[in-house]
Amino acid sequence: MRVLIIEDEPTAAQKLINMLMKLDAQLEVVNVIQSVEEAINWLRENPAPDLAFVDVQLADDISFEIFKKVEVKFPVIFATAYDEYILEALEHHSIDYLLKPLQKERLAKALDKVKRLESHFLQHRFNKLFEEGFGGNKAKKRFLVKRGVDFVSVSAKNIAYFFTEHKLVFLVSRDGDKYIVDKTLTELNDELDTDYFFRVNRKYLVHIDAIEKFKSENGKIALHLLPPTREEVHVSKENAPNFRGWIEAS
């Protein structure tokens, strides 16, 4: 894996390199870049890396300016001392957001996430995933969620459903993982691809592939979702015709 590091503090860059080499000696650090201008020029003139570690605040500007000038088709892990840029980072192919000082355990998890995603998509077409996943479709392709103290980026393709409980909104992945989402179901419904997601009632917003089966019950529609829910999930009588039309159209 060819790794690019964009970091304006030489000590921090060397620390990151040392940690990466201890985690995987086969990684190749292709360059360490200290400024936005230098990064733009390098990316225009060299083959794209497989992964980039990027600080947010560089010597001459905010690193997000790089992505406004250069088309980026590779995953990015931001490593910074500032936590206020997390949401903006998601708009720039970020798959993780690490806070300094870097911890070996968190870095290992981030690196493992890259490798797991890479192995999941056939024949190392990881860059193709990001080309398609951040295309022109107005629907969001990834969502920032929280598990414990960690922030995680979850692909819309891996979402089974959202639900509300005790005034919180949760995302449940297809693997059954559960995360907190800092959005309302209404906001999420506006951001999702309606070909695949449907607001079945005031508590649930589901992906079509999460619906294992359903049946009519006195005008309502009872859903059986995967992963299973702890409560019964129904589509109301008023919404049942819209649900059936959505299922048929999909």
PDB file of C-alpha atoms in Angstrom:
ATOM      1  CA  MET A   1       0.000   0.000   0.000  1.00  0.00           C
ATOM      2  CA  ARG A   2       1.440   3.364  -1.090  1.00  0.00           C
ATOM      3  CA  VAL A   3       0.865   5.986   1.579  1.00  0.00           C
ATOM      4  CA  LEU A   4       1.093   9.770   1.248  1.00  0.00           C
ATOM      5  CA  ILE A   5       1.505  11.913   4.380  1.00  0.00           C
ATOM      6  CA  ILE A   6       0.456  15.577   4.322  1.00  0.00           C
ATOM      7  CA  GLU A   7       1.709  17.055   7.597  1.00  0.00           C
ATOM      8  CA  ASP A   8       3.565  20.321   8.273  1.00  0.00           C
ATOM      9  CA  GLU A   9       5.172  19.249  11.555  1.00  0.00           C
ATOM     10  CA  PRO A  10       8.261  17.079  10.837  1.00  0.00           C
ATOM     11  CA  THR A  11       8.202  15.541  14.316  1.00  0.00           C
ATOM     12  CA  ALA A  12       4.542  14.538  13.963  1.00  0.00           C
ATOM     13  CA  ALA A  13       5.168  13.162  10.462  1.00  0.00           C
ATOM     14  CA  GLN A  14       8.092  11.046  11.647  1.00  0.00           C
ATOM     15  CA  LYS A  15       6.100   9.769  14.620  1.00  0.00           C
ATOM     16  CA  LEU A  16       3.303   8.709  12.264  1.00  0.00           C
ATOM     17  CA  ILE A  17       5.786   6.965   9.947  1.00  0.00           C
ATOM     18  CA  ASN A  18       7.348   5.091  12.864  1.00  0.00           C
ATOM     19  CA  MET A  19       3.940   3.963  14.109  1.00  0.00           C
ATOM     20  CA  LEU A  20       2.864   2.848  10.630  1.00  0.00           C
ATOM     21  CA  MET A  21       6.042   0.843  10.091  1.00  0.00           C
ATOM     22  CA  LYS A  22       5.546  -0.948  13.390  1.00  0.00           C
ATOM     23  CA  LEU A  23       1.994  -1.804  12.406  1.00  0.00           C
ATOM     24  CA  ASP A  24       2.830  -2.873   8.844  1.00  0.00           C
ATOM     25  CA  ALA A  25       6.418  -2.897   7.576  1.00  0.00           C
ATOM     26  CA  GLN A  26       5.192  -3.456   4.002  1.00  0.00           C
ATOM     27  CA  LEU A  27       3.638   0.012   3.770  1.00  0.00           C
ATOM     28  CA  GLU A  28       5.483   2.401   1.466  1.00  0.00           C
ATOM     29  CA  VAL A  29       5.481   6.093   2.387  1.00  0.00           C
ATOM     30  CA  VAL A  30       5.791   7.754  -1.020  1.00  0.00           C
ATOM     31  CA  ASN A  31       6.196  11.315   0.239  1.00  0.00           C
ATOM     32  CA  VAL A  32       5.769  13.697   3.173  1.00  0.00           C
ATOM     33  CA  ILE A  33       4.273  17.029   2.129  1.00  0.00           C
ATOM     34  CA  GLN A  34       4.049  20.122   4.329  1.00  0.00           C
ATOM     35  CA  SER A  35       1.813  22.584   2.478  1.00  0.00           C
ATOM     36  CA  VAL A  36      -1.390  22.853   0.464  1.00  0.00           C
ATOM     37  CA  GLU A  37       0.443  24.229  -2.572  1.00  0.00           C
ATOM     38  CA  GLU A  38       3.026  21.446  -2.521  1.00  0.00           C
ATOM     39  CA  ALA A  39       0.307  18.807  -2.141  1.00  0.00           C
ATOM     40  CA  ILE A  40      -1.655  20.139  -5.112  1.00  0.00           C
ATOM     41  CA  ASN A  41       1.431  20.127  -7.331  1.00  0.00           C
ATOM     42  CA  TRP A  42       2.492  16.642  -6.222  1.00  0.00           C
ATOM     43  CA  LEU A  43      -0.937  15.112  -6.754  1.00  0.00           C
ATOM     44  CA  ARG A  44      -1.168  16.643 -10.227  1.00  0.00           C
ATOM     45  CA  GLU A  45       2.204  15.279 -11.269  1.00  0.00           C
ATOM     46  CA  ASN A  46       2.348  11.837  -9.613  1.00  0.00           C
ATOM     47  CA  PRO A  47       0.299   8.636  -9.534  1.00  0.00           C
ATOM     48  CA  ALA A  48      -2.365   8.692  -6.839  1.00  0.00           C
ATOM     49  CA  PRO A  49      -1.450   6.964  -3.558  1.00  0.00           C
ATOM     50  CA  ASP A  50      -3.531   4.127  -2.140  1.00  0.00           C
ATOM     51  CA  LEU A  51      -4.099   6.053   1.097  1.00  0.00           C
ATOM     52  CA  ALA A  52      -3.308   9.492   2.507  1.00  0.00           C
ATOM     53  CA  PHE A  53      -2.902  10.686   6.093  1.00  0.00           C
ATOM     54  CA  VAL A  54      -3.727  14.393   6.162  1.00  0.00           C
ATOM     55  CA  ASP A  55      -3.467  17.068   8.860  1.00  0.00           C
ATOM     56  CA  VAL A  56      -6.178  19.739   8.670  1.00  0.00           C
ATOM     57  CA  GLN A  57      -4.220  22.887   9.443  1.00  0.00           C
ATOM     58  CA  LEU A  58      -1.110  23.121   7.285  1.00  0.00           C
ATOM     59  CA  ALA A  59       1.556  25.797   7.020  1.00  0.00           C
ATOM     60  CA  ASP A  60      -0.168  27.804   4.283  1.00  0.00           C
ATOM     61  CA  ASP A  61      -3.873  26.931   4.548  1.00  0.00           C
ATOM     62  CA  ILE A  62      -6.525  24.397   5.565  1.00  0.00           C
ATOM     63  CA  SER A  63      -5.921  21.061   3.825  1.00  0.00           C
ATOM     64  CA  PHE A  64      -9.500  20.951   2.498  1.00  0.00           C
ATOM     65  CA  GLU A  65      -8.320  23.446  -0.131  1.00  0.00           C
ATOM     66  CA  ILE A  66      -6.316  20.605  -1.686  1.00  0.00           C
ATOM     67  CA  PHE A  67      -9.475  18.696  -2.511  1.00  0.00           C
ATOM     68  CA  LYS A  68     -11.063  21.752  -4.125  1.00  0.00           C
ATOM     69  CA  LYS A  69      -8.205  21.983  -6.638  1.00  0.00           C
ATOM     70  CA  VAL A  70      -7.377  18.309  -7.250  1.00  0.00           C
ATOM     71  CA  GLU A  71      -9.698  15.383  -7.993  1.00  0.00           C
ATOM     72  CA  VAL A  72      -9.117  12.874  -5.216  1.00  0.00           C
ATOM     73  CA  LYS A  73      -9.966   9.218  -5.862  1.00  0.00           C
ATOM     74  CA  PHE A  74      -8.270   7.600  -2.884  1.00  0.00           C
ATOM     75  CA  PRO A  75      -9.283   7.192   0.781  1.00  0.00           C
ATOM     76  CA  VAL A  76      -8.121   9.750   3.341  1.00  0.00           C
ATOM     77  CA  ILE A  77      -7.527   9.494   7.080  1.00  0.00           C
ATOM     78  CA  PHE A  78      -7.374  12.875   8.772  1.00  0.00           C
ATOM     79  CA  ALA A  79      -4.984  13.206  11.726  1.00  0.00           C
ATOM     80  CA  THR A  80      -5.322  16.500  13.558  1.00  0.00           C
ATOM     81  CA  ALA A  81      -5.441  18.180  16.943  1.00  0.00           C
ATOM     82  CA  TYR A  82      -8.815  19.774  16.166  1.00  0.00           C
ATOM     83  CA  ASP A  83     -12.179  18.043  16.414  1.00  0.00           C
ATOM     84  CA  GLU A  84     -14.352  20.752  14.833  1.00  0.00           C
ATOM     85  CA  TYR A  85     -13.613  19.670  11.245  1.00  0.00           C
ATOM     86  CA  ILE A  86     -15.088  16.162  11.430  1.00  0.00           C
ATOM     87  CA  LEU A  87     -18.207  16.837   9.363  1.00  0.00           C
ATOM     88  CA  GLU A  88     -16.303  18.703   6.658  1.00  0.00           C
ATOM     89  CA  ALA A  89     -13.751  15.886   6.534  1.00  0.00           C
ATOM     90  CA  LEU A  90     -16.494  13.462   5.505  1.00  0.00           C
ATOM     91  CA  GLU A  91     -16.977  15.424   2.296  1.00  0.00           C
ATOM     92  CA  HIS A  92     -13.404  14.634   1.237  1.00  0.00           C
ATOM     93  CA  HIS A  93     -13.220  10.818   1.042  1.00  0.00           C
ATOM     94  CA  SER A  94     -12.424  10.533   4.751  1.00  0.00           C
ATOM     95  CA  ILE A  95     -12.850   7.063   6.223  1.00  0.00           C
ATOM     96  CA  ASP A  96     -11.536   8.005   9.666  1.00  0.00           C
ATOM     97  CA  TYR A  97     -10.666  11.032  11.779  1.00  0.00           C
ATOM     98  CA  LEU A  98      -7.866  10.638  14.325  1.00  0.00           C
ATOM     99  CA  LEU A  99      -7.149  13.166  17.044  1.00  0.00           C
ATOM    100  CA  LYS A 100      -3.598  14.001  18.096  1.00  0.00           C
ATOM    101  CA  PRO A 101      -1.672  12.858  19.979  1.00  0.00           C
ATOM    102  CA  LEU A 102      -2.088   9.710  17.912  1.00  0.00           C
ATOM    103  CA  GLN A 103      -2.721   6.496  19.796  1.00  0.00           C
ATOM    104  CA  LYS A 104      -1.318   3.261  18.428  1.00  0.00           C
ATOM    105  CA  GLU A 105      -4.594   1.412  19.030  1.00  0.00           C
ATOM    106  CA  ARG A 106      -6.697   3.977  17.132  1.00  0.00           C
ATOM    107  CA  LEU A 107      -4.193   4.110  14.277  1.00  0.00           C
ATOM    108  CA  ALA A 108      -4.237   0.327  14.057  1.00  0.00           C
ATOM    109  CA  LYS A 109      -8.044   0.323  13.865  1.00  0.00           C
ATOM    110  CA  ALA A 110      -8.023   2.944  11.118  1.00  0.00           C
ATOM    111  CA  LEU A 111      -5.456   1.027   9.109  1.00  0.00           C
ATOM    112  CA  ASP A 112      -7.369  -2.204   9.622  1.00  0.00           C
ATOM    113  CA  LYS A 113     -10.534  -0.494   8.360  1.00  0.00           C
ATOM    114  CA  VAL A 114      -8.763   0.432   5.129  1.00  0.00           C
ATOM    115  CA  LYS A 115      -7.499  -3.116   4.655  1.00  0.00           C
ATOM    116  CA  ARG A 116     -10.884  -4.679   5.425  1.00  0.00           C
ATOM    117  CA  LEU A 117     -12.616  -2.399   2.949  1.00  0.00           C
ATOM    118  CA  GLU A 118      -9.964  -3.098   0.344  1.00  0.00           C
ATOM    119  CA  SER A 119     -10.281  -6.858   0.715  1.00  0.00           C
ATOM    120  CA  HIS A 120     -14.071  -6.629   0.622  1.00  0.00           C
ATOM    121  CA  PHE A 121     -14.209  -5.084  -2.821  1.00  0.00           C
ATOM    122  CA  LEU A 122     -13.198  -7.398  -5.602  1.00  0.00           C
ATOM    123  CA  GLN A 123      -9.659  -7.466  -6.935  1.00  0.00           C
ATOM    124  CA  HIS A 124      -8.486  -4.399  -5.039  1.00  0.00           C
ATOM    125  CA  ARG A 125     -10.829  -2.006  -6.796  1.00  0.00           C
ATOM    126  CA  PHE A 126     -10.835   0.219  -3.728  1.00  0.00           C
ATOM    127  CA  ASN A 127     -10.231   3.429  -5.646  1.00  0.00           C
ATOM    128  CA  LYS A 128     -13.142   2.549  -7.925  1.00  0.00           C
ATOM    129  CA  LEU A 129     -15.355   2.382  -4.833  1.00  0.00           C
ATOM    130  CA  PHE A 130     -14.522   5.964  -3.958  1.00  0.00           C
ATOM    131  CA  GLU A 131     -14.978   7.173  -7.526  1.00  0.00           C
ATOM    132  CA  GLU A 132     -18.498   5.726  -7.552  1.00  0.00           C
ATOM    133  CA  GLY A 133     -19.317   6.348  -3.898  1.00  0.00           C
ATOM    134  CA  PHE A 134     -18.747  10.097  -4.053  1.00  0.00           C
ATOM    135  CA  GLY A 135     -20.223  10.777  -7.460  1.00  0.00           C
ATOM    136  CA  GLY A 136     -22.806  13.294  -8.572  1.00  0.00           C
ATOM    137  CA  ASN A 137     -25.821  11.674  -6.919  1.00  0.00           C
ATOM    138  CA  LYS A 138     -27.256  14.177  -4.439  1.00  0.00           C
ATOM    139  CA  ALA A 139     -27.996  11.426  -1.906  1.00  0.00           C
ATOM    140  CA  LYS A 140     -25.343  11.095   0.773  1.00  0.00           C
ATOM    141  CA  LYS A 141     -23.098   8.064   0.441  1.00  0.00           C
ATOM    142  CA  ARG A 142     -21.595   8.041   3.949  1.00  0.00           C
ATOM    143  CA  PHE A 143     -22.783   9.045   7.409  1.00  0.00           C
ATOM    144  CA  LEU A 144     -20.820  10.126  10.465  1.00  0.00           C
ATOM    145  CA  VAL A 145     -21.919   8.167  13.523  1.00  0.00           C
ATOM    146  CA  LYS A 146     -20.664   7.672  17.056  1.00  0.00           C
ATOM    147  CA  ARG A 147     -19.861   4.557  19.072  1.00  0.00           C
ATOM    148  CA  GLY A 148     -18.582   5.323  22.547  1.00  0.00           C
ATOM    149  CA  VAL A 149     -15.964   8.054  22.198  1.00  0.00           C
ATOM    150  CA  ASP A 150     -15.113   7.104  18.603  1.00  0.00           C
ATOM    151  CA  PHE A 151     -16.532   8.594  15.420  1.00  0.00           C
ATOM    152  CA  VAL A 152     -17.125   6.167  12.551  1.00  0.00           C
ATOM    153  CA  SER A 153     -17.976   6.726   8.891  1.00  0.00           C
ATOM    154  CA  VAL A 154     -20.626   4.252   7.672  1.00  0.00           C
ATOM    155  CA  SER A 155     -21.481   3.707   4.030  1.00  0.00           C
ATOM    156  CA  ALA A 156     -25.151   4.072   3.116  1.00  0.00           C
ATOM    157  CA  LYS A 157     -24.847   0.678   1.432  1.00  0.00           C
ATOM    158  CA  ASN A 158     -24.131  -0.902   4.823  1.00  0.00           C
ATOM    159  CA  ILE A 159     -27.133   0.606   6.627  1.00  0.00           C
ATOM    160  CA  ALA A 160     -30.048  -1.674   7.516  1.00  0.00           C
ATOM    161  CA  TYR A 161     -32.238   0.907   9.244  1.00  0.00           C
ATOM    162  CA  PHE A 162     -32.434   3.936  11.519  1.00  0.00           C
ATOM    163  CA  PHE A 163     -34.691   4.111  14.567  1.00  0.00           C
ATOM    164  CA  THR A 164     -35.423   6.445  17.470  1.00  0.00           C
ATOM    165  CA  GLU A 165     -35.378   5.533  21.150  1.00  0.00           C
ATOM    166  CA  HIS A 166     -35.367   7.798  24.220  1.00  0.00           C
ATOM    167  CA  LYS A 167     -35.030  10.881  21.992  1.00  0.00           C
ATOM    168  CA  LEU A 168     -31.880   9.488  20.347  1.00  0.00           C
ATOM    169  CA  VAL A 169     -31.488   8.297  16.761  1.00  0.00           C
ATOM    170  CA  PHE A 170     -29.599   5.072  16.123  1.00  0.00           C
ATOM    171  CA  LEU A 171     -28.167   3.516  12.981  1.00  0.00           C
ATOM    172  CA  VAL A 172     -28.119  -0.275  12.727  1.00  0.00           C
ATOM    173  CA  SER A 173     -25.756  -1.746  10.155  1.00  0.00           C
ATOM    174  CA  ARG A 174     -26.360  -4.911   8.169  1.00  0.00           C
ATOM    175  CA  ASP A 175     -23.907  -6.649  10.498  1.00  0.00           C
ATOM    176  CA  GLY A 176     -25.993  -5.652  13.516  1.00  0.00           C
ATOM    177  CA  ASP A 177     -23.677  -2.908  14.796  1.00  0.00           C
ATOM    178  CA  LYS A 178     -25.486  -0.028  16.493  1.00  0.00           C
ATOM    179  CA  TYR A 179     -24.366   3.614  16.409  1.00  0.00           C
ATOM    180  CA  ILE A 180     -25.698   6.987  17.560  1.00  0.00           C
ATOM    181  CA  VAL A 181     -26.519   9.522  14.827  1.00  0.00           C
ATOM    182  CA  ASP A 182     -26.664  13.247  15.508  1.00  0.00           C
ATOM    183  CA  LYS A 183     -29.589  13.855  13.140  1.00  0.00           C
ATOM    184  CA  THR A 184     -33.361  13.475  13.193  1.00  0.00           C
ATOM    185  CA  LEU A 185     -35.121  10.874  11.064  1.00  0.00           C
ATOM    186  CA  THR A 186     -36.613  13.718   9.024  1.00  0.00           C
ATOM    187  CA  GLU A 187     -33.150  15.110   8.263  1.00  0.00           C
ATOM    188  CA  LEU A 188     -31.876  11.648   7.367  1.00  0.00           C
ATOM    189  CA  ASN A 189     -34.855  10.975   5.128  1.00  0.00           C
ATOM    190  CA  ASP A 190     -34.031  14.130   3.152  1.00  0.00           C
ATOM    191  CA  GLU A 191     -30.409  13.008   2.671  1.00  0.00           C
ATOM    192  CA  LEU A 192     -30.977   9.365   1.695  1.00  0.00           C
ATOM    193  CA  ASP A 193     -31.705   7.787  -1.673  1.00  0.00           C
ATOM    194  CA  THR A 194     -35.460   7.205  -1.658  1.00  0.00           C
ATOM    195  CA  ASP A 195     -35.082   4.336  -4.126  1.00  0.00           C
ATOM    196  CA  TYR A 196     -33.590   2.335  -1.265  1.00  0.00           C
ATOM    197  CA  PHE A 197     -34.817   3.956   1.977  1.00  0.00           C
ATOM    198  CA  PHE A 198     -38.381   4.436   3.225  1.00  0.00           C
ATOM    199  CA  ARG A 199     -39.772   6.148   6.346  1.00  0.00           C
ATOM    200  CA  VAL A 200     -42.179   3.418   7.451  1.00  0.00           C
ATOM    201  CA  ASN A 201     -43.398   5.238  10.585  1.00  0.00           C
ATOM    202  CA  ARG A 202     -42.339   7.941  13.036  1.00  0.00           C
ATOM    203  CA  LYS A 203     -39.729   5.626  14.626  1.00  0.00           C
ATOM    204  CA  TYR A 204     -38.185   3.691  11.720  1.00  0.00           C
ATOM    205  CA  LEU A 205     -36.447   4.529   8.450  1.00  0.00           C
ATOM    206  CA  VAL A 206     -35.452   1.334   6.649  1.00  0.00           C
ATOM    207  CA  HIS A 207     -33.361   0.121   3.719  1.00  0.00           C
ATOM    208  CA  ILE A 208     -35.254  -2.097   1.294  1.00  0.00           C
ATOM    209  CA  ASP A 209     -32.722  -4.922   1.669  1.00  0.00           C
ATOM    210  CA  ALA A 210     -33.344  -4.997   5.443  1.00  0.00           C
ATOM    211  CA  ILE A 211     -36.964  -6.063   4.864  1.00  0.00           C
ATOM    212  CA  GLU A 212     -36.926  -9.860   4.984  1.00  0.00           C
ATOM    213  CA  LYS A 213     -40.708 -10.170   4.653  1.00  0.00           C
ATOM    214  CA  PHE A 214     -43.954  -8.342   5.460  1.00  0.00           C
ATOM    215  CA  LYS A 215     -47.659  -9.052   5.810  1.00  0.00           C
ATOM    216  CA  SER A 216     -50.935  -7.169   6.124  1.00  0.00           C
ATOM    217  CA  GLU A 217     -52.531  -6.848   9.574  1.00  0.00           C
ATOM    218  CA  ASN A 218     -55.885  -5.066   9.711  1.00  0.00           C
ATOM    219  CA  GLY A 219     -54.856  -2.523   7.106  1.00  0.00           C
ATOM    220  CA  LYS A 220     -51.405  -2.021   8.538  1.00  0.00           C
ATOM    221  CA  ILE A 221     -48.282  -3.751   7.253  1.00  0.00           C
ATOM    222  CA  ALA A 222     -46.114  -5.703   9.681  1.00  0.00           C
ATOM    223  CA  LEU A 223     -42.427  -5.795   8.770  1.00  0.00           C
ATOM    224  CA  HIS A 224     -39.819  -8.367   9.680  1.00  0.00           C
ATOM    225  CA  LEU A 225     -36.437  -6.657   9.522  1.00  0.00           C
ATOM    226  CA  LEU A 226     -32.890  -7.969   9.475  1.00  0.00           C
ATOM    227  CA  PRO A 227     -31.126  -7.559  11.806  1.00  0.00           C
ATOM    228  CA  PRO A 228     -34.183  -8.301  13.989  1.00  0.00           C
ATOM    229  CA  THR A 229     -35.731  -5.501  16.049  1.00  0.00           C
ATOM    230  CA  ARG A 230     -36.757  -5.712  19.708  1.00  0.00           C
ATOM    231  CA  GLU A 231     -40.225  -4.414  18.893  1.00  0.00           C
ATOM    232  CA  GLU A 232     -42.804  -4.925  16.181  1.00  0.00           C
ATOM    233  CA  VAL A 233     -42.473  -2.534  13.266  1.00  0.00           C
ATOM    234  CA  HIS A 234     -45.592  -1.521  11.357  1.00  0.00           C
ATOM    235  CA  VAL A 235     -46.427   0.676   8.406  1.00  0.00           C
ATOM    236  CA  SER A 236     -49.572   2.669   9.209  1.00  0.00           C
ATOM    237  CA  LYS A 237     -52.839   2.261   7.250  1.00  0.00           C
ATOM    238  CA  GLU A 238     -52.361   5.738   5.776  1.00  0.00           C
ATOM    239  CA  ASN A 239     -48.833   5.001   4.629  1.00  0.00           C
ATOM    240  CA  ALA A 240     -49.426   1.417   3.475  1.00  0.00           C
ATOM    241  CA  PRO A 241     -50.311   2.330  -0.172  1.00  0.00           C
ATOM    242  CA  ASN A 242     -47.143   4.445  -0.487  1.00  0.00           C
ATOM    243  CA  PHE A 243     -45.092   1.589   0.964  1.00  0.00           C
ATOM    244  CA  ARG A 244     -46.503  -0.940  -1.495  1.00  0.00           C
ATOM    245  CA  GLY A 245     -45.855   1.452  -4.390  1.00  0.00           C
ATOM    246  CA  TRP A 246     -42.266   1.935  -3.209  1.00  0.00           C
ATOM    247  CA  ILE A 247     -41.679  -1.821  -2.925  1.00  0.00           C
ATOM    248  CA  GLU A 248     -43.093  -2.457  -6.396  1.00  0.00           C
ATOM    249  CA  ALA A 249     -41.091   0.378  -7.967  1.00  0.00           C
ATOM    250  CA  SER A 250     -37.890  -0.830  -6.365  1.00  0.00           C
TER     251      SER A 250
END
